[in-house]
Tab-separated table of N, CA and C in Angstrom:
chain	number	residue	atom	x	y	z
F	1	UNK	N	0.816	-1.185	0.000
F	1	UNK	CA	0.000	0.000	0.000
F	1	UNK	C	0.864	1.255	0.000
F	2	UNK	N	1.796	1.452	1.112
F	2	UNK	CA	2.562	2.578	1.217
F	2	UNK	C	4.065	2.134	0.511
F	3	UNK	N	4.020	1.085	-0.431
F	3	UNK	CA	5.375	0.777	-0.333
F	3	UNK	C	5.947	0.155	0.108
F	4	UNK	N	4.964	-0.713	1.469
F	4	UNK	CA	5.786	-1.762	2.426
F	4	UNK	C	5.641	-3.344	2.140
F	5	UNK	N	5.943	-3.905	3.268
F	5	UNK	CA	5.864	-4.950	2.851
F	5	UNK	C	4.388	-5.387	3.198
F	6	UNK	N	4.434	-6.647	2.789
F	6	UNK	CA	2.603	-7.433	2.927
F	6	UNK	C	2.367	-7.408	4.437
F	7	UNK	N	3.133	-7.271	5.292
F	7	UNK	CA	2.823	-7.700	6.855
F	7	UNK	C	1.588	-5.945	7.507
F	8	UNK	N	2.391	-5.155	6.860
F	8	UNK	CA	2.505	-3.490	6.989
F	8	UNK	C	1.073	-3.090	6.208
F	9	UNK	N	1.053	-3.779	4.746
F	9	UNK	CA	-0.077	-3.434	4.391
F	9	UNK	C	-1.334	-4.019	5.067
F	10	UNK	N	-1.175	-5.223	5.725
F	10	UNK	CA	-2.117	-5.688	6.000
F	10	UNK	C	-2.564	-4.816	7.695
F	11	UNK	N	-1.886	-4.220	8.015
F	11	UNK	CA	-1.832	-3.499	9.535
F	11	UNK	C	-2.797	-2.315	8.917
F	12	UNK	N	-1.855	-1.521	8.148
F	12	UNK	CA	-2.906	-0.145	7.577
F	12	UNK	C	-4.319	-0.618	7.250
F	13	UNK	N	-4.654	-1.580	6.491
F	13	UNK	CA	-5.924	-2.219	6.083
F	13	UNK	C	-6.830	-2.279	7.726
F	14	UNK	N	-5.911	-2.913	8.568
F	14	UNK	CA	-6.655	-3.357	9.636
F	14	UNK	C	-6.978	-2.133	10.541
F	15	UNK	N	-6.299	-1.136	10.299
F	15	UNK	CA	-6.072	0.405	11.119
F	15	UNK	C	-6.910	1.082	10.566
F	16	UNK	N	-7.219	0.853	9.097
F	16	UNK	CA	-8.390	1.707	8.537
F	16	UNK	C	-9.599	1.281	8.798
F	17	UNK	N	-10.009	0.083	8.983
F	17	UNK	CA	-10.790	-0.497	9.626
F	17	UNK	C	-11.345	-0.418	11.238
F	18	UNK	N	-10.541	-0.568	11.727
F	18	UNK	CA	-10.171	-0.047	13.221
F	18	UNK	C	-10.797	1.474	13.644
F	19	UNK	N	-10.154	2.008	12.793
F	19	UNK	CA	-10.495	3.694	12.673
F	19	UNK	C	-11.978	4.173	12.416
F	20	UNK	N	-12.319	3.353	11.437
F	20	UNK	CA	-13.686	3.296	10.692
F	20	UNK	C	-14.634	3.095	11.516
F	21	UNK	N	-14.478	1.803	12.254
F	21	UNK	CA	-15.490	1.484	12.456
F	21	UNK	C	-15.343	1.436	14.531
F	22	UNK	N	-14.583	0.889	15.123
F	22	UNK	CA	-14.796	1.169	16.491
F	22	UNK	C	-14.149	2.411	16.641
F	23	UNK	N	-13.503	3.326	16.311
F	23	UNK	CA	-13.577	4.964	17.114
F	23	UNK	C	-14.395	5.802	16.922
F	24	UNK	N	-15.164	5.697	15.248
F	24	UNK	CA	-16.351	6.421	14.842
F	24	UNK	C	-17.304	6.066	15.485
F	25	UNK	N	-18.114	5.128	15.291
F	25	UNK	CA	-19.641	4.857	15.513
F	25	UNK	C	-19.583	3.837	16.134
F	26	UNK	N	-18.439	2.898	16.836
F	26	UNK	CA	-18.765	1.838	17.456
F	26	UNK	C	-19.353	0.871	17.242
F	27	UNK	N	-19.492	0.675	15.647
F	27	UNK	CA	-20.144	-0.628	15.171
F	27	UNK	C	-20.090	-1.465	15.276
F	28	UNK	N	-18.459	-1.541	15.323
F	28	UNK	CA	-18.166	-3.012	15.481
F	28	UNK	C	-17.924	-3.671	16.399
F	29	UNK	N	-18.776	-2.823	18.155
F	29	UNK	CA	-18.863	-3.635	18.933
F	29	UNK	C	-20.310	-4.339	18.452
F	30	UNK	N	-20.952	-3.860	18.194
F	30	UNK	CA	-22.401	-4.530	17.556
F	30	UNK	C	-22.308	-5.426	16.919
F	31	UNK	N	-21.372	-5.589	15.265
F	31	UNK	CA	-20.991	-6.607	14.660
F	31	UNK	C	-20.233	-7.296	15.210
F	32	UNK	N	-19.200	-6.990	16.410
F	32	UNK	CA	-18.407	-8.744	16.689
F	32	UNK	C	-17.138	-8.330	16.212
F	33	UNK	N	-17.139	-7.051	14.858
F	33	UNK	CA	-15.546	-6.660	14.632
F	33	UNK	C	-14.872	-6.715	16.051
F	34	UNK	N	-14.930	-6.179	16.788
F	34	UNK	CA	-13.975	-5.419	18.501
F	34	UNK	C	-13.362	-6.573	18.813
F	35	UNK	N	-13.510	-7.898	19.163
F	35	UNK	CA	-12.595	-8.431	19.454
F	35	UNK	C	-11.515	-8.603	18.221
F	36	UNK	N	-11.770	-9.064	17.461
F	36	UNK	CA	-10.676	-9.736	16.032
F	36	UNK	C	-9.459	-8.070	16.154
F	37	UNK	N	-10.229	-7.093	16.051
F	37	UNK	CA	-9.502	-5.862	15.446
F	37	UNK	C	-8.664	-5.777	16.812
F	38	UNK	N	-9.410	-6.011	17.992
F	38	UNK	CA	-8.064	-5.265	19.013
F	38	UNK	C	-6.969	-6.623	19.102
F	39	UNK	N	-7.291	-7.720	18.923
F	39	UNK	CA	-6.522	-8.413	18.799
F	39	UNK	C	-5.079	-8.704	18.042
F	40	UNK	N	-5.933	-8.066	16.757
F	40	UNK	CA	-4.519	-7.648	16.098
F	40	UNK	C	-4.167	-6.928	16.553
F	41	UNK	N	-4.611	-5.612	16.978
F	41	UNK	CA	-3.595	-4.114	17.091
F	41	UNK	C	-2.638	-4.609	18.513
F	42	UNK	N	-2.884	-5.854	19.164
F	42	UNK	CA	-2.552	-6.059	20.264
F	42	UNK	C	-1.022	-6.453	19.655
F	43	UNK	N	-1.571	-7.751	18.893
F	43	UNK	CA	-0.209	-8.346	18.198
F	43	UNK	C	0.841	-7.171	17.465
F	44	UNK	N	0.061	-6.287	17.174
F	44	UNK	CA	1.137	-5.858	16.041
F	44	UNK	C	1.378	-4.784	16.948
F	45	UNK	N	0.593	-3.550	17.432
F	45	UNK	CA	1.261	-2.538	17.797
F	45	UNK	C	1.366	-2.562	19.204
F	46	UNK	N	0.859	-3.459	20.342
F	46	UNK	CA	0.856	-3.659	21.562
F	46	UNK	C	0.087	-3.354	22.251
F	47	UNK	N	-1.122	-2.393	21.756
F	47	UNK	CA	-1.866	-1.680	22.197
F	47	UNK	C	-3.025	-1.566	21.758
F	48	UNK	N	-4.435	-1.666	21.762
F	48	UNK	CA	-5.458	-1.409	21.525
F	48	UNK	C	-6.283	-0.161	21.206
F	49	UNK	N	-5.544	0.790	22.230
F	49	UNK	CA	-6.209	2.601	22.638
F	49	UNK	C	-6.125	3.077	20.738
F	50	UNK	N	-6.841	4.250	21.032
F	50	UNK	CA	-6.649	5.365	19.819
F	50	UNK	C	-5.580	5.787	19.769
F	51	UNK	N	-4.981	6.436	20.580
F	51	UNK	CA	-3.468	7.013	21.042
F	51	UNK	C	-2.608	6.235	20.005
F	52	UNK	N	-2.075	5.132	20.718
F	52	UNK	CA	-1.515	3.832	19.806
F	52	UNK	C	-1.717	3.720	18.878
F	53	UNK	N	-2.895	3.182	18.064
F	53	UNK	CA	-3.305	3.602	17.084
F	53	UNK	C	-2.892	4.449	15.928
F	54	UNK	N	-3.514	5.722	16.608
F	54	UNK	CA	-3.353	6.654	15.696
F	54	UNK	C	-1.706	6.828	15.486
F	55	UNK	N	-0.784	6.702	16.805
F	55	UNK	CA	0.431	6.628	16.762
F	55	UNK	C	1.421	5.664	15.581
F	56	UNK	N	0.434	4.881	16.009
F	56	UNK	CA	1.636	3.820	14.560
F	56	UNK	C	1.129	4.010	13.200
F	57	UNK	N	0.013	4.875	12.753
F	57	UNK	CA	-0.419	5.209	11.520
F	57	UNK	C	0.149	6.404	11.112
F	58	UNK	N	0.713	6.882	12.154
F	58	UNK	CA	1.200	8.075	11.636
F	58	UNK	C	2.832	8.163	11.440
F	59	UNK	N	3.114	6.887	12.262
F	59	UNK	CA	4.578	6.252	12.332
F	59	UNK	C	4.506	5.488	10.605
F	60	UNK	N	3.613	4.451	10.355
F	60	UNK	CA	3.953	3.964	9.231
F	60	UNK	C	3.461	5.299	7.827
F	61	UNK	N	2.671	5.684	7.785
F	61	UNK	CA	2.662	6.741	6.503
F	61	UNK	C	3.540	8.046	6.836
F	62	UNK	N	4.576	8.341	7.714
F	62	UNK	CA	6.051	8.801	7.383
F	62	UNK	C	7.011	8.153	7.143
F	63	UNK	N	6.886	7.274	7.501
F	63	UNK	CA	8.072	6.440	7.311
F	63	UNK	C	7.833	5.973	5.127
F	64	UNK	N	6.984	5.815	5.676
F	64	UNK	CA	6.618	5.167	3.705
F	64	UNK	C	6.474	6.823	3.109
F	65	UNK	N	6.804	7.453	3.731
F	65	UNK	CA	7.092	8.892	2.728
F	65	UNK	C	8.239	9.032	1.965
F	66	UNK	N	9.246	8.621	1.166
F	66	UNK	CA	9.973	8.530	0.520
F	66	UNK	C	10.096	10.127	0.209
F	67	UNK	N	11.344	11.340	0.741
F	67	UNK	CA	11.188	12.782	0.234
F	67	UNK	C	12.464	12.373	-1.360
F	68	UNK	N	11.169	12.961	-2.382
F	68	UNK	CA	11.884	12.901	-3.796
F	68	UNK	C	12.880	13.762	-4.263
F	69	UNK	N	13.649	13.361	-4.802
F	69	UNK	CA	14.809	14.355	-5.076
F	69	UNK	C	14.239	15.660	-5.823
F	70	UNK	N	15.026	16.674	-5.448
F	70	UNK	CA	15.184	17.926	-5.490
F	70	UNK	C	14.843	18.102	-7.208
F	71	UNK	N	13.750	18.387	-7.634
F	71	UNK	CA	13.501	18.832	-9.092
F	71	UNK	C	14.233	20.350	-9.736
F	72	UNK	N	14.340	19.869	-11.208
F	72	UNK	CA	15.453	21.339	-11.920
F	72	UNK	C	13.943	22.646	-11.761
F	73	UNK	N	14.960	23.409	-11.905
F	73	UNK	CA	13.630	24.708	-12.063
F	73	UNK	C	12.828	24.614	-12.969
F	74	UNK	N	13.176	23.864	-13.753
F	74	UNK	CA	11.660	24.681	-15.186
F	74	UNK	C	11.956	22.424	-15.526
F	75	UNK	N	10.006	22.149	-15.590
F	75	UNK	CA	10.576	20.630	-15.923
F	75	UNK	C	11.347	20.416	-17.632
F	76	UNK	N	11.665	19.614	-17.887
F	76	UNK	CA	11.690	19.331	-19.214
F	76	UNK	C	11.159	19.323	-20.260
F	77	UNK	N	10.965	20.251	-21.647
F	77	UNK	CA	10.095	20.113	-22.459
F	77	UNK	C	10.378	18.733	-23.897
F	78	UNK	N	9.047	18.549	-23.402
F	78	UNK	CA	9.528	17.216	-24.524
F	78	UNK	C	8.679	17.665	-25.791
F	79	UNK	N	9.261	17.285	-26.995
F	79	UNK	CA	8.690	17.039	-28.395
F	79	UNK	C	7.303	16.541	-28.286
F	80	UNK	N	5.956	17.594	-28.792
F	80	UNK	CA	5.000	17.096	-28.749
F	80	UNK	C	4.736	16.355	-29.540
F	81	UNK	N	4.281	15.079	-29.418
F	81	UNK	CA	3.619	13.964	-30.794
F	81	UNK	C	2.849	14.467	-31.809
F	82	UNK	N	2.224	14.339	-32.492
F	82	UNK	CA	1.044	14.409	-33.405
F	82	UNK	C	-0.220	13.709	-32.896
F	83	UNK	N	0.327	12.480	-32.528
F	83	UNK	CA	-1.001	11.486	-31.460
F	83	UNK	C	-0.434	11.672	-30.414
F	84	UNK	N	-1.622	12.050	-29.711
F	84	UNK	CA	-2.004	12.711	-28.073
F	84	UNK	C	-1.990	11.209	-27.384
F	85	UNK	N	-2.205	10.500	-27.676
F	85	UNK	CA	-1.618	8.998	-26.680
F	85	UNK	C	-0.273	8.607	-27.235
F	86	UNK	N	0.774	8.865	-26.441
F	86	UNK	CA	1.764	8.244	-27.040
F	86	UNK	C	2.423	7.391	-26.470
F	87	UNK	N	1.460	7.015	-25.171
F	87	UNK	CA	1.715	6.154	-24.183
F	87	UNK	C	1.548	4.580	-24.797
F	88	UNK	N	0.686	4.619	-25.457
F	88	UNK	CA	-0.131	3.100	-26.093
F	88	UNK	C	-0.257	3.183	-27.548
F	89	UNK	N	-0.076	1.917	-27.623
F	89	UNK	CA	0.416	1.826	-29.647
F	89	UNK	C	-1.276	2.167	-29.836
F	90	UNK	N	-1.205	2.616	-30.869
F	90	UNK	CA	-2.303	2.620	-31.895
F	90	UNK	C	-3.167	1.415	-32.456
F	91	UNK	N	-3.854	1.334	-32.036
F	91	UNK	CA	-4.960	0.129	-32.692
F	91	UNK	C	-4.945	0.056	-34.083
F	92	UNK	N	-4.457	-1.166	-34.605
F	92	UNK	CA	-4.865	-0.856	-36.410
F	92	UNK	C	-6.223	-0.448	-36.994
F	93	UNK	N	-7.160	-1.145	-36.491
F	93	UNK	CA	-8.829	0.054	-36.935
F	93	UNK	C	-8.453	1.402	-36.497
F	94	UNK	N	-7.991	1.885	-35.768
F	94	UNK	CA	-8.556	3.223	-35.391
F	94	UNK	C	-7.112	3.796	-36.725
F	95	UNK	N	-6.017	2.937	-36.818
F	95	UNK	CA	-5.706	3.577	-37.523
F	95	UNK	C	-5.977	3.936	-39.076
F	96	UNK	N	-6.184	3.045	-39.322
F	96	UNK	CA	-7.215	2.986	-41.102
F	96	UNK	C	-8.409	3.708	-40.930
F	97	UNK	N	-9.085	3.896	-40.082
F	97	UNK	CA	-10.189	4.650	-39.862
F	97	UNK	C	-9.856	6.303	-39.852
F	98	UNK	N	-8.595	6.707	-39.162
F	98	UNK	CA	-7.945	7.859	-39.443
F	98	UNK	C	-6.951	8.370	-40.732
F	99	UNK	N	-6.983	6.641	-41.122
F	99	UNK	CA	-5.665	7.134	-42.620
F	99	UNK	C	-6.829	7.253	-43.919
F	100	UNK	N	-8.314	6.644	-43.714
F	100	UNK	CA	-9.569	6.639	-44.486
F	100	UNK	C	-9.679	7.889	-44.786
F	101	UNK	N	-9.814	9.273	-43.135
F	101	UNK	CA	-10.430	10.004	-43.276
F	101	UNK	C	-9.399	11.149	-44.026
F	102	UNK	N	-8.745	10.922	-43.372
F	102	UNK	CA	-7.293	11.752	-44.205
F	102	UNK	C	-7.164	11.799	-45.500
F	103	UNK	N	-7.749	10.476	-46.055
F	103	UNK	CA	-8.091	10.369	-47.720
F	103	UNK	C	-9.195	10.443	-48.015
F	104	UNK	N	-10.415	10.814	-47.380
F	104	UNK	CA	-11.446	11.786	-47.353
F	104	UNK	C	-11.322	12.631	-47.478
F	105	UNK	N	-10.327	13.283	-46.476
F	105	UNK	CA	-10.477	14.999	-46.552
F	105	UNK	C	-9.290	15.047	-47.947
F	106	UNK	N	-8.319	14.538	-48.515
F	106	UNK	CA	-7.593	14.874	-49.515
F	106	UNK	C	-8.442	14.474	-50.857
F	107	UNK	N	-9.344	13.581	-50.751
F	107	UNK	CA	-10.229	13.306	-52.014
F	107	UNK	C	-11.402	14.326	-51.608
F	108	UNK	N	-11.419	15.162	-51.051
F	108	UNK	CA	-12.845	16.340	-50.984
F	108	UNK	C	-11.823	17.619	-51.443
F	109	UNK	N	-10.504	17.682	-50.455
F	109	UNK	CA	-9.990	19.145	-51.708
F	109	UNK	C	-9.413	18.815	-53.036
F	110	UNK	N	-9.008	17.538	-53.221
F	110	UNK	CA	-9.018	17.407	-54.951
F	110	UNK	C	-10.766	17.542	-55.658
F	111	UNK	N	-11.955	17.229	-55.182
F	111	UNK	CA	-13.042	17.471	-55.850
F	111	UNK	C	-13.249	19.035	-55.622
F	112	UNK	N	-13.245	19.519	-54.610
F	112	UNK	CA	-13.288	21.214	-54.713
F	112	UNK	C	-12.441	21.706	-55.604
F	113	UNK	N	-11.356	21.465	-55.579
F	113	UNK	CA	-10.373	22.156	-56.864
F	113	UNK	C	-11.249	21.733	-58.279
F	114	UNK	N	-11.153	20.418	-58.356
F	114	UNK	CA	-12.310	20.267	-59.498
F	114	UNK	C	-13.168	21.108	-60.069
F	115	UNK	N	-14.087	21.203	-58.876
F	115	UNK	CA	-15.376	21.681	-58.954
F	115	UNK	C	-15.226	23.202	-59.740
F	116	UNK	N	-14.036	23.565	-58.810
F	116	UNK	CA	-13.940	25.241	-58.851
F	116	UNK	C	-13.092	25.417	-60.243
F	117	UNK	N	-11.978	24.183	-60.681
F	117	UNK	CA	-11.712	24.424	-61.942
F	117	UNK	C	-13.112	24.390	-63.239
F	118	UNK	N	-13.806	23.428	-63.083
F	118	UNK	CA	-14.673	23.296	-63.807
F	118	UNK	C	-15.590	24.111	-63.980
F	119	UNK	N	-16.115	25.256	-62.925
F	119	UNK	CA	-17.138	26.147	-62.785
F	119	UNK	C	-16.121	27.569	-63.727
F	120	UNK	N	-14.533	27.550	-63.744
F	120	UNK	CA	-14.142	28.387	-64.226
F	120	UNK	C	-14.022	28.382	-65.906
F	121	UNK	N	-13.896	26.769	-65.943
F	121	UNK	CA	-13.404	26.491	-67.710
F	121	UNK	C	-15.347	26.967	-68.151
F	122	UNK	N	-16.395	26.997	-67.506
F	122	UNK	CA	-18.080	27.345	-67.588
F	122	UNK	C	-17.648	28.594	-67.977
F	123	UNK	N	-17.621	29.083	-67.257
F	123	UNK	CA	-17.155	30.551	-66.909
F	123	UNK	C	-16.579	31.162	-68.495
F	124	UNK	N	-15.425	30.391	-68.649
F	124	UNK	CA	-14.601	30.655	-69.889
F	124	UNK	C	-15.376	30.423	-71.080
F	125	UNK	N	-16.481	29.546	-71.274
F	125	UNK	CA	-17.183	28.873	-72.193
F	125	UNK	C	-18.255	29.656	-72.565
F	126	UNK	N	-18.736	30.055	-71.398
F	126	UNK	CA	-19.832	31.493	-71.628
F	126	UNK	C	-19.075	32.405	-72.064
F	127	UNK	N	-18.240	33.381	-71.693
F	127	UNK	CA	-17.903	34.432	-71.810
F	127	UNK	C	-17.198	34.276	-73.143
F	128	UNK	N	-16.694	33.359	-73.915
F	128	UNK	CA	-16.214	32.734	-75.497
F	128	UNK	C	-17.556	32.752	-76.004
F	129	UNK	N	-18.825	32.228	-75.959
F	129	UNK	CA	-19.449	32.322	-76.821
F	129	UNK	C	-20.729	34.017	-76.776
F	130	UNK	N	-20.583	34.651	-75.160
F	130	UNK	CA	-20.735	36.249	-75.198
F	130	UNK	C	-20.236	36.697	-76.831
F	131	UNK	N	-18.576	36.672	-76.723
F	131	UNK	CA	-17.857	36.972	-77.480
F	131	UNK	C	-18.313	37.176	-78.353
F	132	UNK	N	-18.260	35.628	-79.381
F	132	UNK	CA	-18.855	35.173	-80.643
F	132	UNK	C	-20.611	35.830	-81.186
F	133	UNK	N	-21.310	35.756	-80.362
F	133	UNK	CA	-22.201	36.698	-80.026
F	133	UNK	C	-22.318	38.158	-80.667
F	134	UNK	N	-21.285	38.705	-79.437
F	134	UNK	CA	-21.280	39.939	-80.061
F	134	UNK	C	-20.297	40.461	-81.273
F	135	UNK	N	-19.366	39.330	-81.932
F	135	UNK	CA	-19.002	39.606	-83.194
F	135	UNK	C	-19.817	39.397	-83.771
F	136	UNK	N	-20.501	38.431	-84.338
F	136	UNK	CA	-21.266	38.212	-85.281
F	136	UNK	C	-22.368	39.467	-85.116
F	137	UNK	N	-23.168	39.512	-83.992
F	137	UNK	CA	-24.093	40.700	-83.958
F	137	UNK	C	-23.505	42.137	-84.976
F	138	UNK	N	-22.033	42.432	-84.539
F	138	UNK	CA	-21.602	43.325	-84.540
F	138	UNK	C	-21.190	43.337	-86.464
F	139	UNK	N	-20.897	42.577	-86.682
F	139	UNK	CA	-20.664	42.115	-88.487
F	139	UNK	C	-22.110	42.017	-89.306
F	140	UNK	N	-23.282	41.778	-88.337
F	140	UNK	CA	-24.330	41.715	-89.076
F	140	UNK	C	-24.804	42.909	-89.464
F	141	UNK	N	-24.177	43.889	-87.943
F	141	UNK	CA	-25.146	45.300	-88.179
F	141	UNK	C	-24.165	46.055	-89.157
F	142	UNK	N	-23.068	45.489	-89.490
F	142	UNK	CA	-22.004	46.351	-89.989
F	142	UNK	C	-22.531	45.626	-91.513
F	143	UNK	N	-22.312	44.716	-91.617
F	143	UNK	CA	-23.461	44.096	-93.401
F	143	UNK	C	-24.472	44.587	-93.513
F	144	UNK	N	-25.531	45.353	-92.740
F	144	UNK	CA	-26.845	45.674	-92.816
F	144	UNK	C	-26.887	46.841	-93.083
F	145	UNK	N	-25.866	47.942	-92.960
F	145	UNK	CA	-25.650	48.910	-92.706
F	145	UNK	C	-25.231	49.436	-94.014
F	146	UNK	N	-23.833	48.518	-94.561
F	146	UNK	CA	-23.290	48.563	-96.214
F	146	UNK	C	-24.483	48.546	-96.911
F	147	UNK	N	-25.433	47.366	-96.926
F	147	UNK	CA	-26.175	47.441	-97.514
F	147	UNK	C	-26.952	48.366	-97.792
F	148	UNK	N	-27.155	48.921	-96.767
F	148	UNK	CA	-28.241	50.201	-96.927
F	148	UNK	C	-27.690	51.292	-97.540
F	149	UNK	N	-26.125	51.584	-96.856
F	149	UNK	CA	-25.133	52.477	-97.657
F	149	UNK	C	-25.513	52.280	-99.922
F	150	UNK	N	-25.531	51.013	-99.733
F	150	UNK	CA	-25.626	50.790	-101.371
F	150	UNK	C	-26.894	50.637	-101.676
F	151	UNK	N	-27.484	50.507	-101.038
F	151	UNK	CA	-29.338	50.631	-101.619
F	151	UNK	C	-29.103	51.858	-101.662
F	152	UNK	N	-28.823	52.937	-100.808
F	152	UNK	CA	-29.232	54.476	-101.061
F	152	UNK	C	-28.094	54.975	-102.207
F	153	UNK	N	-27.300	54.578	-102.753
F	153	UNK	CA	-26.630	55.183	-103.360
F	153	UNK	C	-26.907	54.591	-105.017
F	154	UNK	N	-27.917	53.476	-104.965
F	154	UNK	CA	-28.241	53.124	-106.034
F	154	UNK	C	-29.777	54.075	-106.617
């Protein structure tokens, strides 16, 4: 639990228990816990009381305090990934499911470029036959015009 051995964890287990239930609410003189629990605390810490008790719980979670070495001022910056789990490999579905969409989104801006080339070569196709349009208009009124030039001069 704290780091110790199995004898230690099993004391804290029994101390949290202990704590829980006969110093709070006294339950476990009702349930039958009170003998088993002081029995142990007898064996292990010599003593039964709260005092005791609380004494060797506070003896074993310092002692299992391990003080960590002295950290640099600023922590270490590490190279951020691209994948935010970089703790755990990648699932092959999730990865085809992400290399799918990636060729989704690159097969949707090759069809937009499409689209937008194609709406321009429209574009070009109208405004070519505007053109043609207004030459011919413009040659008809200019033939219609001779003509009349030579009807009146006949």
């Amino acid at each position: 639990m704290f780091g110790a051995p199995f004898g230690r964890s099993v004391l804290v287990a029994v101390l949290c228990i202990c704590c829980a239930q006969t110093f709070v609410d006294g339950s476990s003189n009702t349930m039958g816990f009170a003998p088993a629990i002081a029995a142990a605390l007898d064996a292990y810490v010599g003593s039964s009381t709260e005092a005791a008790v609380v004494a060797e719980i506070r003896k074993i979670t310092d002692s299992a305090h391990v003080p960590q070495p002295s950290q640099p001022a600023s922590p270490p910056v590490f190279a951020k990934h691209k994948n935010a789990s970089t703790w755990f490999p990648q699932p092959a579905w999730l990865r085809k499911r992400e290399q799918k969409r990636k060729e989704r989104g690159r097969r949707g801006e090759r069809e937009e470029r499409e689209e937008r080339e194609e709406r321009e070569r429209k574009a070009r196709h109208k405004q070519a036959l505007i053109d043609l349009i207004k030459s011919h208009r413009l040659r008809f009124h200019e033939e219609r015009k001779a003509q009349t030039e030579r009807a009146n001069r006949i």
